[in-house]
C-alpha cells in the first residue's frame, strides 16, 4: 500500500516545483493546494491506522530488516494529521500576511522580499522532513529525516538576516549539529550492537536477548538527542530566544510541531525499542517536572508576546513528557490527548500573537485593545484558558487526566511531579493573564483600528474553532488516544506487520 | 589499527568538544566538523566487526566487510558537508552584520550594529534583503517595487 509514502513524496515534489513559480500569488496557491493534498493523504492514513490497522510500506520492495520501512500506526496517524493541519494553516497564514509588508526591522509578518527567497519551498521540505520522521521505521532514516527537517528549519529561521536571527540562528544550528553528531554515533553503535537499524528488528532482538549495559548506553545517547530536540530541561535553553525570531507563521509551526517531533521520537523509542530501560525513563520523568516549572516561570518573566509563548511551549513539553514517561498506560493515553491539545493551542496562540504584533508591536504592555478588537480578545481568552487548563476547555481534560494518572500510580516521585504540574498550571494561568491585563484589559485612547486582512483573521478563527471542537469532541478523542496507548504498550501488531516472517532473520547471532 | 582507530576517534571528538566550547565562530565551526569526523570514525569502528561470508547481492566468495556502515558514513558526510557550508555562510553574515565573530560580544550587545554607512567588512558591504536594492531584481511584484521606491526615497532624503 503506497499511500503511506505519499505524505513524504507530495511535499518533496511540491517543494522542488515551487522553485519554478515566479510570482508570490502562484507560489501561495500552489503551496496551499499541495499542503491540502498532503493533509488529505494524512487523513486517509489516520482514518485507517486509528481504526486499528498498521500500514507498512517496504521501500523498493526490500523486506524489513534490510530495506527502509515506512510504518503508520495510531501514533503516527495522529501526528501526521496534526502536522498536516498546522501545515495547511501555516501556508494560509503566511500567504495572507504576505500582502502587507511590514516596516523595516519588524519581523512579525512575512514580507515579500523574504518570500521571494523561497519560504514556501523551504516550508514544504520542512513538512517532508517532519512527516518522514513520523513515518519511518528505521533508526538511520530517522536521522536523515531529522536532518531534512532541520536544514529546512535553518533556512526558515535565518531568512531575512536580521541580527537577532543571525545570533539565535547560529546557536540553533550549532546545538542541532552537536545533537546530530551524537545521533550518528548512537545509530552506528546500535548497528554494531544489534546488527540492525530497523526499530522493530531491534525491539525483537532486545526481547530475545534482554538488557545489557551497552544497550543502556545506546538508549541513553538516543534519549539525549531526542530530549535536545524536544527542548526538555536542561537541554532546552536554545528554544525560548530562537523560535520567536522568524516571521509569525513560521515560528507558530516551529513551536507547535517541531518540538513535538522530539517528543514523538522519545515515545517511539521508549515504547518500541527500550521499554525495559526503567532508569532512563525515570530520569526523563523527573526532568519533565523541572521542564514544566522552568517553562512556566520563564513565561512570567517575559515582556514580549512570542517570547512569553515560547516559554509556555517548553512547559507543555514538560506536561507531555510527564505523561508519556509516567510508566502507566493511563498516563500515556492522557499524554497523547494532551499532545493533540497542545499542538492546537500553541499554534493558535502564536497566530493570535502575530495579529497582536501587527496591531501594536512586539510588547504586550499596551492596554485597551479589547474594546477595539473584541473577537481577538475572545479568541485569545479561549486559547489562554485552554493553555492554563481551566474547564470547559480541552486543556482541562488533558491536565486533569494527566494528574489523575500520576496520583493513581502513587509513588513519591509521581506525587511530587504531579504537584509541580498543578503549580505550573497556575503559573501558566498567571502568565497568560499578564497578557490579558497588559494588552486587552483597560481603557486607552491611543488604540487605533488597524486594518487586519480578512484571510489572516479567518485562519485564526479556524484555529480557535479547531480548539473548541477538540473540547466538544473530548470524549471520543480521549477514547481514541486510549486505544493508541494500548497499541503502543504491546506493539504486537507493529512488530508482526513490519517483520511478517521472523524466520527470515540473518544469521547475526546474539549481542556481540 | 584496532587500537589506533578508537584512539583517533577519541582525539577527534575531544578536540571537537574543546573547540565547540570556544567563543569564536570560526573555531566553533572547525570543532563541529571534527566532532562529525569523530562520529563517522566511530561508526566505522562499531560496524567493522561484522564480517560477511559473501558480499550482499553478489555470488562472489567471501569474506567481505559489511558495506552498510560505510553507506551510513557516506550519508552522514554529505549531510555534514551541507550543514558546515551553511554555518560558514551564517558566520560570515553575522560578522558582516555585527562587526564581530565573538559569540559573547553578540550576546552582550544585542543591538550591536556598525554605524550606518560603515560596514564591518568594507569590501563586501552587506545589505539586508528587505531594504536593499537587491529586492528590485528578484521580484517584479507591486510590493517589491514599492519597497524599492521607498528605499530610493530614503536614500534621496539622506
XYZ file of C-alpha atoms in Angstrom:
670
model
C 0.000 0.000 0.000
C 1.913 3.036 -1.254
C -0.442 5.512 0.397
C 1.924 5.624 3.354
C 4.747 7.125 1.293
C 2.613 9.985 -0.053
C 2.899 12.405 2.918
C 6.646 12.360 2.251
C 6.544 12.415 -1.542
C 3.960 15.166 -2.076
C 5.883 17.844 -0.111
C 9.127 16.773 -1.801
C 7.709 17.210 -5.304
C 5.838 20.366 -4.302
C 8.918 21.902 -2.678
C 11.001 21.297 -5.780
C 8.319 22.623 -8.133
C 7.692 25.710 -6.004
C 11.104 26.985 -7.038
C 9.828 27.251 -10.615
C 6.986 29.695 -9.969
C 7.788 33.356 -10.460
C 5.037 35.259 -8.658
C 4.158 35.189 -4.991
C 0.483 34.593 -5.737
C 1.193 31.491 -7.832
C 3.505 30.138 -5.138
C 0.910 30.660 -2.427
C -1.843 28.963 -4.403
C 0.351 26.022 -5.387
C 1.683 25.577 -1.850
C -1.848 25.661 -0.457
C -3.024 23.007 -2.895
C -0.020 20.786 -2.216
C -0.422 21.056 1.554
C -4.134 20.339 1.220
C -3.273 17.195 -0.720
C -0.768 16.177 1.966
C -3.420 16.752 4.614
C -5.908 14.601 2.711
C -3.498 11.691 2.378
C -2.590 12.077 6.063
C -6.303 11.971 6.851
C -6.724 8.747 4.861
C -3.766 7.186 6.670
C -5.020 8.408 10.030
C -8.521 7.014 9.488
C -7.147 3.600 8.620
C -4.432 3.495 11.265
C -6.668 4.793 14.045
C -9.179 2.065 13.328
C -6.514 -0.396 14.438
C -4.589 -1.227 11.280
C -0.817 -0.866 10.986
C 0.097 0.223 7.471
C 3.535 -0.754 6.223
C 5.485 0.018 3.059
C 8.803 -1.646 2.364
C 10.588 0.889 0.175
C 11.834 -0.608 -3.074
C 10.344 -3.970 -2.148
C 13.226 -4.892 0.171
C 11.918 -6.882 3.144
C 12.053 -5.301 6.555
C 15.390 -5.676 8.307
C 17.284 -4.943 5.071
C 15.366 -2.139 3.402
C 13.888 1.055 4.741
C 10.408 0.622 6.142
C 7.683 3.219 6.446
C 5.157 2.359 9.140
C 1.929 4.095 10.118
C 0.319 3.033 13.379
C -2.104 5.003 15.544
C 0.505 7.367 16.987
C 1.863 8.135 13.516
C -1.677 8.750 12.279
C -2.321 11.341 14.996
C 0.991 13.073 14.387
C 0.555 13.173 10.593
C -2.889 14.662 10.991
C -1.591 17.346 13.361
C 1.363 18.273 11.153
C -0.858 18.375 8.065
C -3.456 20.580 9.753
C -0.985 23.059 11.179
C 0.973 22.976 7.914
C -2.094 23.983 5.931
C -2.963 26.783 8.351
C 0.671 27.974 8.294
C 0.710 28.183 4.495
C -2.615 30.046 4.505
C -1.476 32.468 7.221
C 1.871 33.080 5.548
C 0.189 33.642 2.204
C -2.390 36.042 3.586
C 0.011 38.033 5.731
C 2.217 38.480 2.704
C 0.172 41.240 1.125
C 1.139 43.607 3.873
C 4.856 44.125 4.037
C 5.992 45.199 7.474
C 8.258 48.136 8.057
C 11.982 47.714 8.283
C 13.186 45.774 11.307
C 9.777 44.397 12.176
C 9.948 40.668 11.742
C 6.438 39.719 12.828
C 4.977 39.065 9.415
C 6.416 37.545 6.316
C 7.303 40.176 3.727
C 7.689 39.877 0.008
C 11.457 40.028 -0.155
C 11.780 37.081 2.197
C 9.042 35.162 0.447
C 10.875 35.596 -2.844
C 13.842 33.756 -1.365
C 11.826 30.567 -1.128
C 9.961 30.435 2.169
C 7.171 28.352 0.650
C 9.583 25.832 -0.896
C 11.567 25.521 2.324
C 8.356 25.019 4.245
C 7.402 22.096 2.007
C 10.786 20.489 2.674
C 10.246 21.066 6.382
C 6.883 19.307 6.143
C 8.537 16.441 4.261
C 11.145 16.003 6.992
C 8.531 16.146 9.750
C 6.259 13.607 8.048
C 9.161 11.296 7.280
C 10.277 11.276 10.908
C 6.759 10.279 11.929
C 6.570 7.509 9.346
C 9.978 5.934 9.321
C 10.639 2.617 10.993
C 14.391 2.797 10.650
C 16.807 4.451 13.045
C 19.204 5.844 10.470
C 16.366 7.004 8.282
C 15.072 8.837 11.341
C 18.423 10.649 11.469
C 18.134 11.554 7.783
C 14.593 12.861 8.194
C 15.679 14.910 11.218
C 18.368 16.444 9.045
C 15.940 17.203 6.202
C 13.668 18.876 8.722
C 16.495 20.777 10.418
C 18.162 22.059 7.254
C 14.809 23.432 6.095
C 14.262 24.969 9.518
C 17.697 26.634 9.450
C 16.712 28.288 6.192
C 13.343 29.426 7.522
C 14.860 30.713 10.747
C 17.612 32.677 9.056
C 15.839 34.160 6.028
C 15.825 37.915 6.446
C 19.196 38.116 8.080
C 18.330 40.409 10.970
C 20.905 40.485 13.706
C 18.654 38.698 16.215
C 18.030 35.977 13.661
C 21.729 35.564 12.954
C 22.627 35.413 16.631
C 19.895 32.990 17.668
C 20.106 31.060 14.420
C 23.799 30.411 14.974
C 23.055 28.984 18.406
C 20.232 26.863 16.977
C 22.374 25.453 14.172
C 25.284 24.660 16.497
C 23.196 22.878 19.131
C 21.444 20.848 16.445
C 24.701 19.889 14.756
C 26.115 18.627 18.049
C 22.923 16.648 18.640
C 23.141 15.218 15.123
C 26.722 14.093 15.694
C 25.600 12.264 18.825
C 22.688 10.741 16.907
C 25.086 9.441 14.244
C 27.268 7.872 16.924
C 24.219 6.286 18.557
C 22.989 4.897 15.233
C 26.413 3.468 14.451
C 26.718 1.897 17.879
C 23.279 0.349 17.678
C 24.170 -1.156 14.297
C 27.317 -2.588 15.791
C 25.401 -3.845 18.799
C 22.205 -5.213 17.270
C 23.322 -5.802 13.684
C 20.244 -3.955 12.511
C 18.846 -0.446 12.239
C 15.218 -1.399 11.808
C 13.431 -0.367 15.001
C 11.082 -3.346 15.013
C 14.004 -5.689 14.439
C 15.966 -4.073 17.276
C 12.914 -4.453 19.526
C 12.629 -8.180 18.719
C 16.335 -8.783 19.255
C 16.197 -6.999 22.586
C 13.196 -9.054 23.648
C 15.140 -12.187 22.805
C 18.441 -11.178 24.391
C 17.486 -8.996 27.326
C 19.081 -5.789 28.531
C 22.704 -5.057 28.923
C 24.777 -2.052 29.970
C 25.718 -1.443 26.329
C 22.040 -1.279 25.405
C 21.543 1.242 28.202
C 24.339 3.351 26.740
C 22.751 3.435 23.286
C 19.348 4.227 24.819
C 20.942 6.996 26.877
C 22.541 8.582 23.783
C 19.243 8.454 21.902
C 17.402 9.940 24.879
C 19.983 12.752 24.989
C 19.438 13.546 21.305
C 15.649 13.419 21.457
C 15.344 15.489 24.640
C 17.529 18.125 22.962
C 15.147 18.227 20.007
C 12.170 18.300 22.350
C 13.781 21.131 24.367
C 13.356 19.470 27.741
C 15.311 20.812 30.732
C 18.398 21.165 30.785
C 18.762 20.927 27.015
C 16.048 23.385 26.054
C 17.946 26.621 26.540
C 18.202 27.199 22.802
C 14.442 27.381 22.249
C 12.989 30.451 24.007
C 15.020 33.046 22.127
C 15.305 31.355 18.765
C 11.701 30.399 17.989
C 10.317 33.956 18.163
C 12.828 35.382 15.660
C 11.353 34.204 12.318
C 8.000 35.503 10.983
C 4.913 34.504 12.981
C 3.567 31.814 10.680
C 6.916 30.039 10.734
C 7.500 30.312 14.459
C 3.964 29.066 15.094
C 4.679 25.898 13.124
C 8.089 25.510 14.783
C 6.635 25.781 18.270
C 3.581 23.653 17.586
C 5.136 20.803 15.615
C 8.954 20.742 15.582
C 9.433 20.216 19.306
C 6.740 17.540 19.229
C 8.864 15.598 16.748
C 11.354 15.154 19.584
C 8.567 14.028 21.925
C 7.291 11.605 19.265
C 10.780 10.134 18.821
C 11.112 9.689 22.592
C 7.740 7.963 22.849
C 8.517 5.731 19.887
C 11.988 4.789 21.107
C 10.947 4.006 24.651
C 7.704 2.177 23.895
C 9.030 0.166 20.960
C 12.749 -0.383 21.430
C 13.622 0.205 25.083
C 10.507 -0.373 27.219
C 12.744 -2.105 29.763
C 15.067 0.849 30.399
C 13.254 1.989 33.515
C 16.073 4.116 34.954
C 16.276 6.328 31.886
C 12.507 6.657 31.844
C 12.540 7.776 35.471
C 15.238 10.337 34.686
C 13.193 11.768 31.817
C 10.109 11.781 34.053
C 11.952 13.800 36.704
C 13.343 16.196 34.100
C 9.790 16.658 32.796
C 8.781 18.069 36.183
C 11.625 20.594 36.135
C 10.836 21.467 32.496
C 7.282 22.423 33.444
C 8.474 24.662 36.246
C 11.176 26.347 34.135
C 8.731 26.897 31.289
C 6.023 28.491 33.380
C 8.411 30.627 35.460
C 10.219 31.794 32.333
C 6.920 32.771 30.733
C 6.121 35.125 33.606
C 9.428 36.934 33.190
C 8.960 37.755 29.513
C 7.767 41.117 28.196
C 7.073 40.256 24.590
C 4.271 38.203 23.049
C 6.075 35.394 21.319
C 8.939 35.225 23.815
C 6.375 34.530 26.529
C 4.601 31.956 24.376
C 7.871 30.175 23.575
C 8.303 29.511 27.294
C 4.750 28.190 27.610
C 5.689 25.820 24.787
C 8.534 24.479 26.941
C 6.072 23.986 29.796
C 3.755 21.979 27.557
C 6.706 19.783 26.519
C 7.134 19.093 30.235
C 3.498 18.010 30.567
C 3.830 15.719 27.543
C 6.972 14.012 28.789
C 5.484 13.699 32.268
C 2.527 11.747 30.907
C 4.482 9.711 28.378
C 7.074 8.596 30.938
C 4.745 8.113 33.883
C 5.237 4.319 33.491
C 1.491 3.747 33.277
C -0.886 3.250 30.380
C -3.367 5.850 31.624
C -0.548 8.403 31.764
C 0.445 7.633 28.180
C -3.102 7.970 26.883
C -3.538 11.266 28.745
C -0.259 12.447 27.219
C -1.496 11.566 23.730
C -4.653 13.593 24.275
C -2.585 16.441 25.674
C -0.330 16.220 22.606
C -3.247 16.946 20.277
C -4.417 19.743 22.555
C -1.003 21.306 22.953
C -0.229 21.414 19.212
C -3.524 23.183 18.564
C -3.363 25.607 21.491
C 0.256 26.684 20.970
C -0.369 27.143 17.269
C -3.466 29.265 17.891
C -1.750 31.438 20.485
C 1.187 32.132 18.174
C -1.177 33.167 15.365
C -3.043 35.495 17.729
C 0.326 36.892 18.787
C 1.001 37.545 15.108
C -2.146 39.645 14.748
C -1.419 41.461 18.012
C 2.136 42.229 16.952
C 0.819 43.641 13.714
C -1.528 45.859 15.723
C 0.840 47.215 18.338
C 4.328 45.782 18.103
C 6.201 43.073 19.925
C 5.497 44.051 23.528
C 2.201 43.279 25.187
C 2.196 46.135 27.735
C -0.155 48.264 25.699
C -3.612 48.429 27.205
C -7.131 48.721 25.965
C -7.421 46.551 22.887
C -10.488 44.597 23.993
C -12.978 47.293 23.033
C -11.415 47.756 19.600
C -10.773 44.105 18.775
C -13.409 42.203 20.761
C -13.249 38.982 18.687
C -9.473 38.820 19.010
C -9.920 39.105 22.767
C -12.446 36.278 22.774
C -10.142 34.069 20.724
C -7.211 34.819 22.986
C -9.257 34.214 26.128
C -10.431 30.794 24.921
C -6.944 29.638 23.967
C -5.396 31.176 27.089
C -7.619 29.280 29.497
C -7.111 26.180 27.372
C -3.362 26.609 27.808
C -3.708 27.084 31.546
C -6.042 24.089 31.760
C -9.280 25.514 33.095
C -12.633 23.840 32.378
C -14.512 23.649 29.983
C -11.584 23.531 27.560
C -9.598 20.603 26.226
C -6.640 21.716 28.344
C -8.619 20.838 31.436
C -9.403 17.348 30.131
C -5.749 16.789 29.301
C -4.263 18.113 32.518
C -6.886 16.525 34.753
C -6.307 13.085 33.279
C -2.525 13.528 33.437
C -2.583 14.442 37.120
C -5.120 11.741 37.891
C -2.943 9.109 36.212
C 0.035 10.187 38.305
C -1.903 10.210 41.568
C -3.284 6.751 40.903
C 0.253 5.479 40.207
C 1.070 6.815 43.610
C 4.782 6.621 44.416
C 6.533 9.623 45.976
C 8.160 10.848 42.760
C 4.862 10.779 40.882
C 3.175 12.749 43.644
C 5.914 15.405 43.619
C 5.844 15.750 39.830
C 2.039 15.843 39.813
C 2.033 18.685 42.331
C 4.604 20.536 40.212
C 2.206 20.061 37.289
C -0.632 21.668 39.251
C 1.548 24.548 40.440
C 2.940 25.279 36.990
C -0.606 25.183 35.620
C -1.401 28.065 37.980
C 1.794 29.870 36.963
C 0.825 29.487 33.303
C -2.566 30.979 34.117
C -0.773 33.937 35.714
C 1.443 34.309 32.627
C -1.410 34.403 30.126
C -3.370 36.739 32.379
C -0.364 39.089 32.243
C -1.016 39.344 28.521
C -4.746 39.677 29.098
C -4.266 42.555 31.537
C -1.438 44.117 29.572
C -2.949 44.000 26.126
C -6.713 43.560 26.211
C -7.910 44.920 29.539
C -8.170 48.581 30.495
C -9.025 51.693 28.562
C -6.911 53.719 26.253
C -7.470 56.455 23.698
C -4.289 55.628 21.898
C -5.604 52.405 20.356
C -6.483 52.728 16.712
C -8.166 50.272 14.467
C -5.570 48.672 12.214
C -7.000 47.001 9.155
C -6.349 43.291 9.517
C -6.622 41.330 6.288
C -9.683 39.083 6.468
C -7.746 35.972 5.444
C -5.407 36.208 8.439
C -8.333 36.653 10.791
C -10.102 33.735 9.129
C -7.122 31.457 9.786
C -7.157 32.446 13.464
C -10.905 31.795 13.646
C -10.396 28.333 12.124
C -7.664 27.568 14.647
C -9.836 28.643 17.595
C -12.726 26.607 16.176
C -10.493 23.520 15.994
C -9.523 24.080 19.623
C -13.172 24.353 20.666
C -14.156 21.260 18.699
C -11.397 19.328 20.473
C -13.086 20.204 23.751
C -16.540 19.349 22.381
C -15.356 16.001 20.999
C -13.219 15.374 24.062
C -14.832 12.013 24.890
C -14.401 10.227 21.544
C -10.914 11.633 21.035
C -9.893 10.566 24.517
C -11.134 7.036 23.776
C -9.067 7.120 20.611
C -5.933 8.106 22.487
C -6.599 5.323 24.986
C -6.715 2.825 22.106
C -3.472 4.184 20.672
C -1.806 3.990 24.089
C -2.881 0.374 24.385
C -1.436 -0.311 20.937
C 1.842 1.324 21.998
C 2.044 -0.692 25.202
C 2.337 -4.032 23.442
C 3.364 -3.144 19.878
C 2.459 -6.735 18.878
C 0.771 -5.633 15.698
C 3.545 -3.209 14.779
C 6.186 -5.906 15.081
C 4.259 -8.577 13.199
C 3.340 -6.195 10.370
C 6.863 -4.898 9.878
C 8.549 -8.290 10.210
C 5.991 -10.828 8.980
C 8.458 -13.732 8.793
C 10.756 -13.823 11.808
C 12.393 -16.927 10.363
C 13.946 -14.769 7.685
C 16.377 -13.164 10.125
C 20.004 -13.176 9.048
C 22.449 -15.320 10.936
C 23.837 -12.459 13.027
C 23.963 -14.183 16.376
C 23.189 -12.646 19.736
C 24.654 -9.405 21.061
C 28.306 -9.233 20.424
C 44.932 -0.475 13.679
C 42.494 -1.913 16.183
C 43.903 0.345 18.871
C 44.821 3.290 16.712
C 41.353 3.993 15.310
C 39.477 4.241 18.641
C 42.258 6.458 19.925
C 41.968 8.660 16.836
C 38.197 8.885 17.212
C 38.607 9.865 20.856
C 41.176 12.558 19.997
C 38.956 13.954 17.240
C 35.887 14.105 19.466
C 37.810 15.597 22.382
C 39.345 18.272 20.147
C 35.929 18.939 18.662
C 34.327 19.380 22.073
C 37.135 21.692 23.188
C 36.752 23.854 20.087
C 32.955 23.923 20.311
C 33.291 25.377 23.801
C 35.284 28.343 22.499
C 33.629 31.631 21.680
C 34.866 32.458 18.225
C 32.579 31.348 15.448
C 35.289 30.007 13.167
C 36.783 27.812 15.918
C 33.287 26.558 16.691
C 32.756 25.547 13.078
C 36.083 23.718 12.901
C 35.214 21.986 16.159
C 31.866 20.858 14.794
C 33.465 19.298 11.723
C 35.992 17.499 13.933
C 33.102 16.196 16.015
C 31.445 14.935 12.845
C 34.652 13.192 11.721
C 34.965 11.525 15.098
C 31.370 10.354 14.856
C 31.964 8.915 11.382
C 35.067 7.110 12.513
C 33.205 5.585 15.439
C 30.520 4.231 13.095
C 33.271 2.596 11.071
C 34.645 1.042 14.250
C 31.260 -0.092 15.539
C 30.465 -1.805 12.250
C 33.893 -3.157 11.427
C 33.442 -6.342 13.446
C 30.683 -7.654 11.200
C 32.314 -9.834 8.611
C 30.096 -11.305 5.936
C 30.667 -14.608 4.190
C 29.908 -13.033 0.829
C 29.078 -9.538 -0.408
C 25.348 -8.816 -0.461
C 23.590 -9.338 -3.833
C 26.627 -10.981 -5.451
C 27.774 -14.589 -5.614
C 31.478 -13.887 -5.178
C 33.424 -15.757 -2.492
C 33.989 -14.001 0.825
C 34.973 -12.842 3.356
C 33.750 -9.312 2.851
C 33.427 -6.386 5.184
C 29.896 -5.194 5.868
C 29.211 -2.297 3.450
C 26.366 -0.791 5.456
C 28.433 1.277 7.941
C 30.270 2.815 5.015
C 26.973 3.722 3.380
C 25.902 5.329 6.668
C 29.137 7.307 6.859
C 28.760 8.480 3.278
C 25.284 9.802 4.066
C 26.493 11.474 7.235
C 29.438 13.079 5.407
C 27.176 14.562 2.745
C 24.798 15.967 5.332
C 27.684 17.310 7.417
C 29.207 18.959 4.367
C 25.992 20.809 3.593
C 25.405 21.987 7.131
C 29.008 23.125 7.562
C 28.743 25.192 4.389
C 25.559 26.758 5.729
C 27.208 27.521 9.043
C 30.170 29.194 7.316
C 27.831 31.470 5.372
C 25.956 32.223 8.569
C 29.168 33.151 10.368
C 30.221 35.453 7.535
C 26.813 37.134 7.532
C 26.895 37.583 11.290
C 30.361 39.064 11.049
C 29.258 41.453 8.337
C 26.160 42.489 10.221
C 27.677 42.926 13.659
C 31.339 43.501 13.007
C 32.426 40.701 15.324
C 32.604 36.949 15.252
C 32.802 36.667 19.016
C 29.701 34.945 20.359
C 29.856 36.591 23.783
C 30.005 40.084 22.294
C 26.945 39.301 20.204
C 25.101 38.258 23.354
C 26.289 41.194 25.495
C 25.244 43.800 22.967
C 22.041 42.508 21.425
C 21.559 45.680 19.414
C 25.136 45.905 18.278
C 25.266 47.297 14.781
C 28.013 49.068 12.907
C 27.217 52.764 12.364
C 25.104 53.437 9.331
C 27.031 53.513 6.094
C 30.044 51.877 7.717
C 30.382 48.168 7.172
C 32.379 45.730 9.197
C 33.815 44.332 6.033
C 34.338 47.271 3.666
C 34.971 45.046 0.677
C 31.628 43.295 0.985
C 29.068 45.781 2.249
C 26.130 43.733 3.442
C 22.665 44.840 2.520
C 19.629 43.472 4.287
C 17.256 41.853 1.782
C 14.252 43.867 2.997
C 15.705 47.288 2.431
C 18.403 46.687 -0.103
C 18.323 47.410 -3.799
C 18.650 43.667 -4.417
C 14.912 43.194 -3.993
C 14.136 45.047 -7.205
C 15.729 42.449 -9.410
C 14.258 39.404 -7.756
C 10.593 40.100 -7.788
C 8.663 42.370 -10.082
C 5.550 42.372 -7.860
C 3.997 45.629 -6.734
C 5.122 45.045 -3.154
C 8.757 44.689 -4.023
C 8.556 47.607 -6.387
C 7.038 49.860 -3.733
C 9.673 48.660 -1.278
C 12.324 49.688 -3.737
C 10.661 53.057 -4.274
C 10.600 53.629 -0.512
C 14.238 52.806 -0.092
C 15.116 55.103 -3.000
C 13.150 57.865 -1.342
C 15.045 57.234 1.881
C 18.335 57.435 0.044
C 17.351 60.711 -1.535
C 16.469 62.158 1.851
C 19.812 61.138 3.201
